[in-house]
């Protein structure tokens, strides 16, 4: 089975801090994704990556950056955390191909105080 | 951006009964892919079922089936013989054709409650 592991299930940080959310997948997937999930808004794509060192902006990239130095790892970075970034963050990965499903991690519930 | 609409924020069903969750989408493409994902309280999103638009036959996975109406751009999920474990948030998702990057567009979700 595909395993997508997010480094933290719960995280509390302070306004202005630089925050790193880590995601690792063990199935050699080319694609990796970071979503933000808020009640009533569904999943919104922040960034995605289709190869090492490659990244594409999603729908809400402002305030975020990403890093993909190795194929299995995709990091989301909040450069200067703000309270409006309090949310659930979901990482996913998939093989290339339009019918390939995305496999998700358990999510990180991030609170910015 | 693509639009995926789930018009029912909440639904409920009695155990062993059947429930249908609605999803509509907006596209000008003729070939694309549609997915239903389930997110139980444990939070991990799980693929329930997928449909390829060029296939006219509706996809089925055990108790889960879809009613795919291409002309109406509708992709509803039917859950038969509902079980307590089916209680979850359900998300409908769309993927454009030729999209090797695998970008999905999600609806806002439908929270399903199953009553014993």
PDB file of C-alpha atoms in Angstrom:
ATOM      1  CA  UNK A   1       0.000   0.000   0.000  1.00  0.00           C
ATOM      2  CA  UNK A   2       1.037   3.572  -0.653  1.00  0.00           C
ATOM      3  CA  UNK A   3       2.149   5.402   2.427  1.00  0.00           C
ATOM      4  CA  UNK A   4       2.105   9.178   2.599  1.00  0.00           C
ATOM      5  CA  UNK A   5       3.462  10.418   5.896  1.00  0.00           C
ATOM      6  CA  UNK A   6       3.066  13.927   7.226  1.00  0.00           C
ATOM      7  CA  UNK A   7       5.532  14.840   9.933  1.00  0.00           C
ATOM      8  CA  UNK A   8       3.033  16.221  12.453  1.00  0.00           C
ATOM      9  CA  UNK A   9      -0.613  15.554  13.147  1.00  0.00           C
ATOM     10  CA  UNK A  10      -1.009  18.705  15.250  1.00  0.00           C
ATOM     11  CA  UNK A  11       1.198  21.772  15.282  1.00  0.00           C
ATOM     12  CA  UNK A  12       0.980  25.061  17.163  1.00  0.00           C
ATOM     13  CA  UNK A  13       3.126  28.013  16.109  1.00  0.00           C
ATOM     14  CA  UNK A  14       3.254  31.735  16.725  1.00  0.00           C
ATOM     15  CA  UNK A  15       2.607  34.590  14.350  1.00  0.00           C
ATOM     16  CA  UNK A  16       5.701  35.518  12.366  1.00  0.00           C
ATOM     17  CA  UNK A  17       7.417  32.166  12.757  1.00  0.00           C
ATOM     18  CA  UNK A  18       8.762  30.269   9.787  1.00  0.00           C
ATOM     19  CA  UNK A  19       6.903  26.953   9.689  1.00  0.00           C
ATOM     20  CA  UNK A  20       7.877  23.775   7.868  1.00  0.00           C
ATOM     21  CA  UNK A  21       5.409  21.005   7.074  1.00  0.00           C
ATOM     22  CA  UNK A  22       7.027  17.842   5.801  1.00  0.00           C
ATOM     23  CA  UNK A  23       5.568  15.113   3.627  1.00  0.00           C
ATOM     24  CA  UNK A  24       7.180  11.842   2.577  1.00  0.00           C
ATOM     25  CA  UNK A  25       5.831   9.174   0.225  1.00  0.00           C
ATOM     26  CA  UNK A  26       7.258   5.700  -0.224  1.00  0.00           C
ATOM     27  CA  UNK A  27       5.958   4.714  -3.674  1.00  0.00           C
ATOM     28  CA  UNK A  28       8.243   6.611  -6.026  1.00  0.00           C
ATOM     29  CA  UNK A  29       5.404   8.868  -7.171  1.00  0.00           C
ATOM     30  CA  UNK A  30       6.267  11.670  -9.531  1.00  0.00           C
ATOM     31  CA  UNK A  31       3.478  14.039  -8.463  1.00  0.00           C
ATOM     32  CA  UNK A  32       3.123  15.554  -5.018  1.00  0.00           C
ATOM     33  CA  UNK A  33       0.570  18.087  -3.788  1.00  0.00           C
ATOM     34  CA  UNK A  34      -0.169  20.350  -0.853  1.00  0.00           C
ATOM     35  CA  UNK A  35      -3.779  21.262  -0.079  1.00  0.00           C
ATOM     36  CA  UNK A  36      -5.412  23.392   2.517  1.00  0.00           C
ATOM     37  CA  UNK A  37      -8.782  22.257   3.901  1.00  0.00           C
ATOM     38  CA  UNK A  38     -11.165  24.659   5.595  1.00  0.00           C
ATOM     39  CA  UNK A  39     -14.784  24.014   6.644  1.00  0.00           C
ATOM     40  CA  UNK A  40     -17.200  24.851   3.855  1.00  0.00           C
ATOM     41  CA  UNK A  41     -14.413  25.485   1.352  1.00  0.00           C
ATOM     42  CA  UNK A  42     -13.306  21.954   0.532  1.00  0.00           C
ATOM     43  CA  UNK A  43      -9.725  21.328  -0.556  1.00  0.00           C
ATOM     44  CA  UNK A  44      -7.788  24.126  -2.151  1.00  0.00           C
ATOM     45  CA  UNK A  45      -4.508  23.475  -3.927  1.00  0.00           C
ATOM     46  CA  UNK A  46      -1.539  25.472  -2.663  1.00  0.00           C
ATOM     47  CA  UNK A  47       1.357  24.042  -4.690  1.00  0.00           C
ATOM     48  CA  UNK A  48       2.193  20.900  -6.560  1.00  0.00           C
ATOM     49  CA  UNK A  49       5.310  19.301  -7.990  1.00  0.00           C
ATOM     50  CA  UNK A  50       5.815  16.824 -10.823  1.00  0.00           C
ATOM     51  CA  UNK A  51       9.540  16.236 -10.391  1.00  0.00           C
ATOM     52  CA  UNK A  52      12.477  17.012  -8.162  1.00  0.00           C
ATOM     53  CA  UNK A  53      13.083  20.760  -7.950  1.00  0.00           C
ATOM     54  CA  UNK A  54       9.989  21.420 -10.086  1.00  0.00           C
ATOM     55  CA  UNK A  55       6.960  23.203  -8.662  1.00  0.00           C
ATOM     56  CA  UNK A  56       3.762  24.786  -9.869  1.00  0.00           C
ATOM     57  CA  UNK A  57       1.483  27.251  -8.105  1.00  0.00           C
ATOM     58  CA  UNK A  58      -1.992  26.113  -7.280  1.00  0.00           C
ATOM     59  CA  UNK A  59      -4.968  28.313  -6.460  1.00  0.00           C
ATOM     60  CA  UNK A  60      -3.772  29.859  -3.195  1.00  0.00           C
ATOM     61  CA  UNK A  61       0.044  30.067  -3.174  1.00  0.00           C
ATOM     62  CA  UNK A  62       0.302  33.448  -1.433  1.00  0.00           C
ATOM     63  CA  UNK A  63       2.200  33.234   1.822  1.00  0.00           C
ATOM     64  CA  UNK A  64       3.551  29.768   1.060  1.00  0.00           C
ATOM     65  CA  UNK A  65       6.548  28.236  -0.650  1.00  0.00           C
ATOM     66  CA  UNK A  66       7.595  24.653  -1.287  1.00  0.00           C
ATOM     67  CA  UNK A  67      10.721  22.594  -1.649  1.00  0.00           C
ATOM     68  CA  UNK A  68      11.311  19.287  -3.375  1.00  0.00           C
ATOM     69  CA  UNK A  69      14.950  18.329  -3.128  1.00  0.00           C
ATOM     70  CA  UNK A  70      14.291  14.588  -3.239  1.00  0.00           C
ATOM     71  CA  UNK A  71      11.607  12.700  -5.106  1.00  0.00           C
ATOM     72  CA  UNK A  72      10.013  11.263  -1.971  1.00  0.00           C
ATOM     73  CA  UNK A  73       9.851  14.476   0.053  1.00  0.00           C
ATOM     74  CA  UNK A  74       7.759  17.598  -0.488  1.00  0.00           C
ATOM     75  CA  UNK A  75       7.922  20.384   2.065  1.00  0.00           C
ATOM     76  CA  UNK A  76       5.485  23.247   2.566  1.00  0.00           C
ATOM     77  CA  UNK A  77       6.926  26.417   4.070  1.00  0.00           C
ATOM     78  CA  UNK A  78       5.014  29.254   5.697  1.00  0.00           C
ATOM     79  CA  UNK A  79       7.556  32.054   5.404  1.00  0.00           C
ATOM     80  CA  UNK A  80       6.011  34.217   8.128  1.00  0.00           C
ATOM     81  CA  UNK A  81       3.032  32.500   9.695  1.00  0.00           C
ATOM     82  CA  UNK A  82      -0.166  34.469  10.155  1.00  0.00           C
ATOM     83  CA  UNK A  83      -3.379  33.634  11.993  1.00  0.00           C
ATOM     84  CA  UNK A  84      -5.297  33.268   8.713  1.00  0.00           C
ATOM     85  CA  UNK A  85      -3.079  30.300   7.902  1.00  0.00           C
ATOM     86  CA  UNK A  86      -4.596  28.313  10.735  1.00  0.00           C
ATOM     87  CA  UNK A  87      -6.026  25.322   8.914  1.00  0.00           C
ATOM     88  CA  UNK A  88      -5.797  21.637   8.077  1.00  0.00           C
ATOM     89  CA  UNK A  89      -3.025  20.864   5.585  1.00  0.00           C
ATOM     90  CA  UNK A  90      -3.137  17.726   3.464  1.00  0.00           C
ATOM     91  CA  UNK A  91      -0.321  16.246   1.408  1.00  0.00           C
ATOM     92  CA  UNK A  92      -0.940  13.870  -1.480  1.00  0.00           C
ATOM     93  CA  UNK A  93       1.047  12.007  -4.111  1.00  0.00           C
ATOM     94  CA  UNK A  94       0.301  10.188  -7.348  1.00  0.00           C
ATOM     95  CA  UNK A  95       1.869   8.558 -10.346  1.00  0.00           C
ATOM     96  CA  UNK A  96       1.850  10.418 -13.646  1.00  0.00           C
ATOM     97  CA  UNK A  97      -1.234   9.787 -15.749  1.00  0.00           C
ATOM     98  CA  UNK A  98      -4.694  11.338 -15.839  1.00  0.00           C
ATOM     99  CA  UNK A  99      -6.491   8.378 -14.285  1.00  0.00           C
ATOM    100  CA  UNK A 100      -4.049   7.892 -11.441  1.00  0.00           C
ATOM    101  CA  UNK A 101      -5.632   8.539  -8.036  1.00  0.00           C
ATOM    102  CA  UNK A 102      -4.041  10.746  -5.458  1.00  0.00           C
ATOM    103  CA  UNK A 103      -2.997   9.144  -2.167  1.00  0.00           C
ATOM    104  CA  UNK A 104      -3.294  11.321   0.907  1.00  0.00           C
ATOM    105  CA  UNK A 105      -1.546  11.650   4.222  1.00  0.00           C
ATOM    106  CA  UNK A 106      -3.374  11.980   7.537  1.00  0.00           C
ATOM    107  CA  UNK A 107      -3.200  15.756   7.535  1.00  0.00           C
ATOM    108  CA  UNK A 108      -1.606  18.328   9.831  1.00  0.00           C
ATOM    109  CA  UNK A 109      -3.867  20.564  11.870  1.00  0.00           C
ATOM    110  CA  UNK A 110      -1.894  23.787  12.177  1.00  0.00           C
ATOM    111  CA  UNK A 111      -2.791  26.523  14.641  1.00  0.00           C
ATOM    112  CA  UNK A 112      -1.116  29.918  14.439  1.00  0.00           C
ATOM    113  CA  UNK A 113      -1.461  31.931  17.648  1.00  0.00           C
TER     114      UNK A 113
ATOM    115  CA  UNK B   1     -10.551  27.373 -12.900  1.00  0.00           C
ATOM    116  CA  UNK B   2     -12.759  24.347 -13.078  1.00  0.00           C
ATOM    117  CA  UNK B   3     -15.890  24.335 -10.960  1.00  0.00           C
ATOM    118  CA  UNK B   4     -17.144  21.324  -9.071  1.00  0.00           C
ATOM    119  CA  UNK B   5     -20.366  21.807  -7.143  1.00  0.00           C
ATOM    120  CA  UNK B   6     -21.717  19.651  -4.354  1.00  0.00           C
ATOM    121  CA  UNK B   7     -25.069  21.167  -3.535  1.00  0.00           C
ATOM    122  CA  UNK B   8     -25.705  19.173  -0.349  1.00  0.00           C
ATOM    123  CA  UNK B   9     -23.470  20.292   2.531  1.00  0.00           C
ATOM    124  CA  UNK B  10     -25.021  17.604   4.740  1.00  0.00           C
ATOM    125  CA  UNK B  11     -26.916  14.379   4.191  1.00  0.00           C
ATOM    126  CA  UNK B  12     -28.130  11.650   6.478  1.00  0.00           C
ATOM    127  CA  UNK B  13     -29.254   8.076   5.968  1.00  0.00           C
ATOM    128  CA  UNK B  14     -30.517   5.212   8.069  1.00  0.00           C
ATOM    129  CA  UNK B  15     -28.304   2.186   8.334  1.00  0.00           C
ATOM    130  CA  UNK B  16     -29.008  -0.359   5.548  1.00  0.00           C
ATOM    131  CA  UNK B  17     -30.761   2.260   3.428  1.00  0.00           C
ATOM    132  CA  UNK B  18     -29.563   3.864   0.188  1.00  0.00           C
ATOM    133  CA  UNK B  19     -28.354   7.431  -0.181  1.00  0.00           C
ATOM    134  CA  UNK B  20     -27.286   9.473  -3.210  1.00  0.00           C
ATOM    135  CA  UNK B  21     -24.806  12.334  -3.054  1.00  0.00           C
ATOM    136  CA  UNK B  22     -24.917  14.905  -5.853  1.00  0.00           C
ATOM    137  CA  UNK B  23     -22.078  16.438  -7.830  1.00  0.00           C
ATOM    138  CA  UNK B  24     -22.085  18.648 -10.895  1.00  0.00           C
ATOM    139  CA  UNK B  25     -19.132  20.103 -12.736  1.00  0.00           C
ATOM    140  CA  UNK B  26     -18.391  22.659 -15.363  1.00  0.00           C
ATOM    141  CA  UNK B  27     -16.226  21.779 -18.357  1.00  0.00           C
ATOM    142  CA  UNK B  28     -15.972  22.288 -22.082  1.00  0.00           C
ATOM    143  CA  UNK B  29     -13.870  19.170 -22.528  1.00  0.00           C
ATOM    144  CA  UNK B  30     -15.242  15.925 -23.903  1.00  0.00           C
ATOM    145  CA  UNK B  31     -12.826  13.625 -22.121  1.00  0.00           C
ATOM    146  CA  UNK B  32     -11.935  13.884 -18.457  1.00  0.00           C
ATOM    147  CA  UNK B  33     -11.854  11.941 -15.209  1.00  0.00           C
ATOM    148  CA  UNK B  34     -14.092  12.098 -12.164  1.00  0.00           C
ATOM    149  CA  UNK B  35     -13.455  10.824  -8.652  1.00  0.00           C
ATOM    150  CA  UNK B  36     -15.231  10.443  -5.351  1.00  0.00           C
ATOM    151  CA  UNK B  37     -13.106  10.571  -2.206  1.00  0.00           C
ATOM    152  CA  UNK B  38     -14.153   9.786   1.353  1.00  0.00           C
ATOM    153  CA  UNK B  39     -12.690  11.464   4.441  1.00  0.00           C
ATOM    154  CA  UNK B  40     -13.692   9.713   7.681  1.00  0.00           C
ATOM    155  CA  UNK B  41     -13.157  11.289  11.097  1.00  0.00           C
ATOM    156  CA  UNK B  42      -9.670   9.789  11.110  1.00  0.00           C
ATOM    157  CA  UNK B  43      -8.984  12.408   8.398  1.00  0.00           C
ATOM    158  CA  UNK B  44      -7.230  10.323   5.775  1.00  0.00           C
ATOM    159  CA  UNK B  45      -8.776  10.812   2.354  1.00  0.00           C
ATOM    160  CA  UNK B  46      -9.556   7.550   0.606  1.00  0.00           C
ATOM    161  CA  UNK B  47     -10.483   7.011  -3.030  1.00  0.00           C
ATOM    162  CA  UNK B  48     -13.986   5.545  -3.297  1.00  0.00           C
ATOM    163  CA  UNK B  49     -14.578   5.325  -7.024  1.00  0.00           C
ATOM    164  CA  UNK B  50     -13.475   6.847 -10.331  1.00  0.00           C
ATOM    165  CA  UNK B  51     -15.066   7.310 -13.738  1.00  0.00           C
ATOM    166  CA  UNK B  52     -13.551   8.009 -17.122  1.00  0.00           C
ATOM    167  CA  UNK B  53     -15.796  10.255 -19.193  1.00  0.00           C
ATOM    168  CA  UNK B  54     -15.303   8.331 -22.411  1.00  0.00           C
ATOM    169  CA  UNK B  55     -16.686   5.189 -20.769  1.00  0.00           C
ATOM    170  CA  UNK B  56     -20.460   5.163 -20.899  1.00  0.00           C
ATOM    171  CA  UNK B  57     -20.812   2.418 -18.313  1.00  0.00           C
ATOM    172  CA  UNK B  58     -21.237   3.680 -14.773  1.00  0.00           C
ATOM    173  CA  UNK B  59     -18.441   2.663 -12.397  1.00  0.00           C
ATOM    174  CA  UNK B  60     -19.238   0.352  -9.493  1.00  0.00           C
ATOM    175  CA  UNK B  61     -17.213  -0.657  -6.453  1.00  0.00           C
ATOM    176  CA  UNK B  62     -19.110  -3.032  -4.183  1.00  0.00           C
ATOM    177  CA  UNK B  63     -21.844  -0.949  -2.468  1.00  0.00           C
ATOM    178  CA  UNK B  64     -20.737   2.243  -4.173  1.00  0.00           C
ATOM    179  CA  UNK B  65     -21.873   3.172  -7.666  1.00  0.00           C
ATOM    180  CA  UNK B  66     -22.097   6.326  -9.710  1.00  0.00           C
ATOM    181  CA  UNK B  67     -24.733   7.781 -11.965  1.00  0.00           C
ATOM    182  CA  UNK B  68     -22.729   9.574 -14.639  1.00  0.00           C
ATOM    183  CA  UNK B  69     -24.812  11.839 -16.840  1.00  0.00           C
ATOM    184  CA  UNK B  70     -22.338  13.382 -19.263  1.00  0.00           C
ATOM    185  CA  UNK B  71     -24.746  15.718 -21.028  1.00  0.00           C
ATOM    186  CA  UNK B  72     -25.986  17.061 -17.727  1.00  0.00           C
ATOM    187  CA  UNK B  73     -22.427  17.178 -16.319  1.00  0.00           C
ATOM    188  CA  UNK B  74     -23.600  15.251 -13.318  1.00  0.00           C
ATOM    189  CA  UNK B  75     -21.722  12.635 -11.322  1.00  0.00           C
ATOM    190  CA  UNK B  76     -23.698  11.394  -8.333  1.00  0.00           C
ATOM    191  CA  UNK B  77     -22.572   8.745  -5.856  1.00  0.00           C
ATOM    192  CA  UNK B  78     -24.977   6.094  -4.648  1.00  0.00           C
ATOM    193  CA  UNK B  79     -24.239   4.203  -1.476  1.00  0.00           C
ATOM    194  CA  UNK B  80     -26.341   1.072  -1.044  1.00  0.00           C
ATOM    195  CA  UNK B  81     -26.911  -0.798   2.208  1.00  0.00           C
ATOM    196  CA  UNK B  82     -25.361   2.067   4.173  1.00  0.00           C
ATOM    197  CA  UNK B  83     -23.153   1.145   7.098  1.00  0.00           C
ATOM    198  CA  UNK B  84     -22.061   3.109  10.150  1.00  0.00           C
ATOM    199  CA  UNK B  85     -18.538   3.136   8.729  1.00  0.00           C
ATOM    200  CA  UNK B  86     -19.744   5.078   5.708  1.00  0.00           C
ATOM    201  CA  UNK B  87     -20.151   8.172   7.863  1.00  0.00           C
ATOM    202  CA  UNK B  88     -17.638  10.654   6.486  1.00  0.00           C
ATOM    203  CA  UNK B  89     -17.133  13.761   4.406  1.00  0.00           C
ATOM    204  CA  UNK B  90     -17.391  12.928   0.718  1.00  0.00           C
ATOM    205  CA  UNK B  91     -15.630  14.965  -1.949  1.00  0.00           C
ATOM    206  CA  UNK B  92     -16.233  14.932  -5.675  1.00  0.00           C
ATOM    207  CA  UNK B  93     -13.229  15.767  -7.868  1.00  0.00           C
ATOM    208  CA  UNK B  94     -12.534  16.470 -11.541  1.00  0.00           C
ATOM    209  CA  UNK B  95      -9.388  16.073 -13.600  1.00  0.00           C
ATOM    210  CA  UNK B  96      -8.835  17.519 -17.072  1.00  0.00           C
ATOM    211  CA  UNK B  97      -7.817  15.320 -19.993  1.00  0.00           C
ATOM    212  CA  UNK B  98      -4.186  14.995 -20.898  1.00  0.00           C
ATOM    213  CA  UNK B  99      -3.283  16.120 -17.440  1.00  0.00           C
ATOM    214  CA  UNK B 100      -0.277  14.048 -16.552  1.00  0.00           C
ATOM    215  CA  UNK B 101       0.347  16.442 -13.716  1.00  0.00           C
ATOM    216  CA  UNK B 102      -2.684  14.992 -12.006  1.00  0.00           C
ATOM    217  CA  UNK B 103      -4.196  18.227 -10.787  1.00  0.00           C
ATOM    218  CA  UNK B 104      -7.633  17.654  -9.210  1.00  0.00           C
ATOM    219  CA  UNK B 105     -10.428  20.168  -8.691  1.00  0.00           C
ATOM    220  CA  UNK B 106     -12.515  19.389  -5.623  1.00  0.00           C
ATOM    221  CA  UNK B 107     -16.033  20.266  -4.577  1.00  0.00           C
ATOM    222  CA  UNK B 108     -16.721  21.599  -1.109  1.00  0.00           C
ATOM    223  CA  UNK B 109     -17.832  18.266   0.234  1.00  0.00           C
ATOM    224  CA  UNK B 110     -20.945  16.586   1.637  1.00  0.00           C
ATOM    225  CA  UNK B 111     -20.981  15.459   5.249  1.00  0.00           C
ATOM    226  CA  UNK B 112     -22.786  12.113   5.469  1.00  0.00           C
ATOM    227  CA  UNK B 113     -24.277  10.954   8.763  1.00  0.00           C
ATOM    228  CA  UNK B 114     -25.413   7.353   9.141  1.00  0.00           C
ATOM    229  CA  UNK B 115     -28.015   6.655  11.820  1.00  0.00           C
ATOM    230  CA  UNK B 116     -28.275   3.234  13.458  1.00  0.00           C
TER     231      UNK B 116
END
